[in-house]
Amino acid sequence: MLDEDVLQQTLTRALRDGGDFAEIFVERRSSSSAQLDDGKIEELVSGHASGAGVRVVRGETTGYAHTADLTGEGLRNAAEAAAAAARGNGGGAQVIALTRRHVERTHEVTDAPETTPKARKLEVLARADDAARARGDSIRQVRAAYADGRRRILVANSEGLLAEDDQVRTRFSVQCVAVGDTGMQTGTEAPGRSVGFELFDEIDPEEVARIAADRALTMLSARPAPSGKLPVVLRRGAGAVLFHEACGHGLEADLVGRDASVFRGQVGEQVASPLVTLVDDGRYAREWGTFAIDDEGAPAQRNVLIEDGVLTDYMWDHLRARKEGRPSSGNGRRETYEHLPMVRMTNTFLLSGEGDPDDLIASTPHGLYCTALGGGQVNTATGDFVFGVTEAYLIEDGKVTEPVRAAQLIGNGPETLRLVDAVANDFDTWAGTCGKEGQGVPVSSGQPTLRVAELTVGGTAG
Amino acid sequence: MADLLGLVVDLAERAAPGEELEAYASHTRETDVKVFDGEVESLTVAERAGVGVRVVIEGRQGFAWAATLEPEIIDAALADARDNARFATPDEWHGLVTAEEARSNDAVTLDLWSEELARTTTDAKVAFALELEAATRAADPRVRGVEYASYGDGLTELAVASSHGVQAASQRTTAGCVVIAMAGEDAQTQTGYGLSAGRAFSDLDPAKAAADAATRSTRLLGATQPPSRRLPVVFDPLVTASLLGVLGAALSGEAIVKGRSIFVGREGESVAAPCVTLQDDPTNADAHGATMHDAEGVASRRNDLIVEGVLRGFLHNTYTGRRSNTGTNGAAVRSFASTPGCGARAISLSPGTRSPEDLMTGLEEALYVQSVSGLHSGTNPVSGDFSVGAEGLMVRDGAFAEPVREVTIASTLPRILLDIAEVGTDLEWLPGSAAGLTVLVSEMTMSGA
């Protein structure tokens, strides 16, 4: 993407006045999206962005500057600004000659977004619209959206690293509004993968539309959700964000380092039920949070965070790992070149157990069965987290019965991990956008059907 | 700085016969300082700029953006936008605002630029952030650490022009700081934040932000999960501001014309208690979201949304205004990377007559909600479902009592509006698009143990 001499010169300029580490991150992004709403192809949007960020670390301080000007002069200015901003006490590191690092891709993209005709992207929207409306007259609004993005990145640093990646993602979403005697309800389904248009070889737009429409229709007959503590069964894929919030964030080394995590100092300790094995796997082929290298040039890898309930490791970025004299775990990510990297999750999975999902429900006399969720949020310093359930049913006498309206679940991370008392042998994933300090990055969560012995359900029914 | 208005006017003049063309550009200079443990953790200095190009040809709309002001890339965006328009479904309401529609009789001139902030040195900003962190640590011996302390500012220029002769340009500055204090040890940890915002560097009050963060974290120490029950709820001003954000989205013309709002078809009806009057007024220079014109170049104005409980209006851009037969009321919002949506920039409840302390006097038992979590996943502006995580303090006999955590509060958005019993006098403009005020809701369900 850029001449190696220019990269080397930029790094040298960045460290001219001292510093321990310098890095340049170059990014070229293009995206296209289309939306069919209200029965009309409403909007096609194309976008392009490119730029670079230069980071200089001196002692405890990081200076950062970014620019959309990728000329030698633009990069030199950014290097000077970053060097001026890094004002800690730090040594005089030298720039080591750049060596290209090759990282094997987990999969190849076959139908690149820029070579896929716009008409094909619009056709899947029309199919989804038809399929959703076919679920009945109660479906009053359908919004189908297609979005793809290609992001080429290059990372070079003063330790001699030079690495590049080409990341493609495609997402398809359908939101339906159903209207009935009880008012209006919504249903959404939004699968995404790190692939091009071949996404539609594995997902069927009609099926996505049907799921979204039926979810909205089901909620029309839902009664108020219960209020108070209940056993909660999470269907495969539908509850993984619980673990993303309950412990994922708390295992990010930057938060641990700031003493802002309840999991600080607990490596080697039993922090969860023995049924819990949690991994963060940036190399799970085709998944939404997958990449070859992270935004600091480290190869993505599969990291075991909790094994049979025992905390094995945190997730690391370059800066935090460097301080501890250990390698990065490939979790240094940033939203764009305009942002500093920090520790982020990729694809965070709770691994499958041995039980049968139907038996798991049958052995639950009374509880809540969650089959779709919204997002969540956690305060890592206290461990308290929430997540929104958008489709759920009561379990009565071991059987799934009536639907209940959307509600928030609330719990405490360490307590909830200990309360996982059944894990089935199925598995599914869910694509989402994780926000941290104002930066959003694509992540996936995955989990088998499982049960938490007790969570607080935030409904209105006594 | 770049001549943004010249750039967008030149671009708009390239409209082909039969084509409507609009260009919107922004340019921002930003500084962001984060400190940790008495040292600067990071200092970011940056400039960002971009252009969005929208064309409408025979009712078909196309859009493209570029995160640069470079001529060749802007040319490519224009070509992309034209190509994208070929694929859109014709829509009679699409089209750009005319110069006549964009003008308003009560257009105001606002000075939203602080030359003092533009001249403030980076050293002064770094010193400010370090002082903010130190002040927070010193505020209370029970504050054991500061999870996050930051200073940030932005100097923004905007310009929009169209082939219909609309031309608007403006500039504004914003500065703000946020701090999160951690109080107590280990399992007893509680957090609380403080913030301050303004247009000028001297508008910021780091001592208040530090004191707020310390108070809000320490007063939660010893919090427990209370049993579930129904009870009156008092919203902290920051919580009210978040809730107004949700209401603003439900009152946007886009949600209305597409049937995605609890307010569809309810204009003229009582949708809230009589003490509720809600407006969006971006002409109020005190509001952080104040602007002289909206994102389509239409003069800003005050829009009454709910007056004494009765639903009176929505927030429209040109498209939704035409589709609703009302015309735009200057509420288009966007970044250069999106087509204009519509929404609030300076939304506020009208203050009541009693202070927060007096408002709580008569309460035998209530929940004071200091902060909420899961607002996005827990509120649905279409169904009205409302269920969010909360922490705060019990109110007993009119005074703060024991702290509580790990609860949810639930109701529905329509019910909450009708159950608002009183609005406080403590109006405060917060960063973003809403004002905070203490609000008493007569009943919600609290779920806990």
Short mmCIF file of C-alpha atoms in Angstrom, two decimals, chain B residues 184 220 223 227 317:
data_model
loop_
_atom_site.label_atom_id
_atom_site.label_comp_id
_atom_site.label_asym_id
_atom_site.label_seq_id
_atom_site.Cartn_x
_atom_site.Cartn_y
_atom_site.Cartn_z
CA GLY B 184 -14.03 1.09 47.82
CA LEU B 220 -23.11 3.76 46.29
CA ALA B 223 -25.11 -1.11 47.78
CA PRO B 227 -36.43 -7.08 46.65
CA ASN B 317 -36.36 17.11 7.30
#
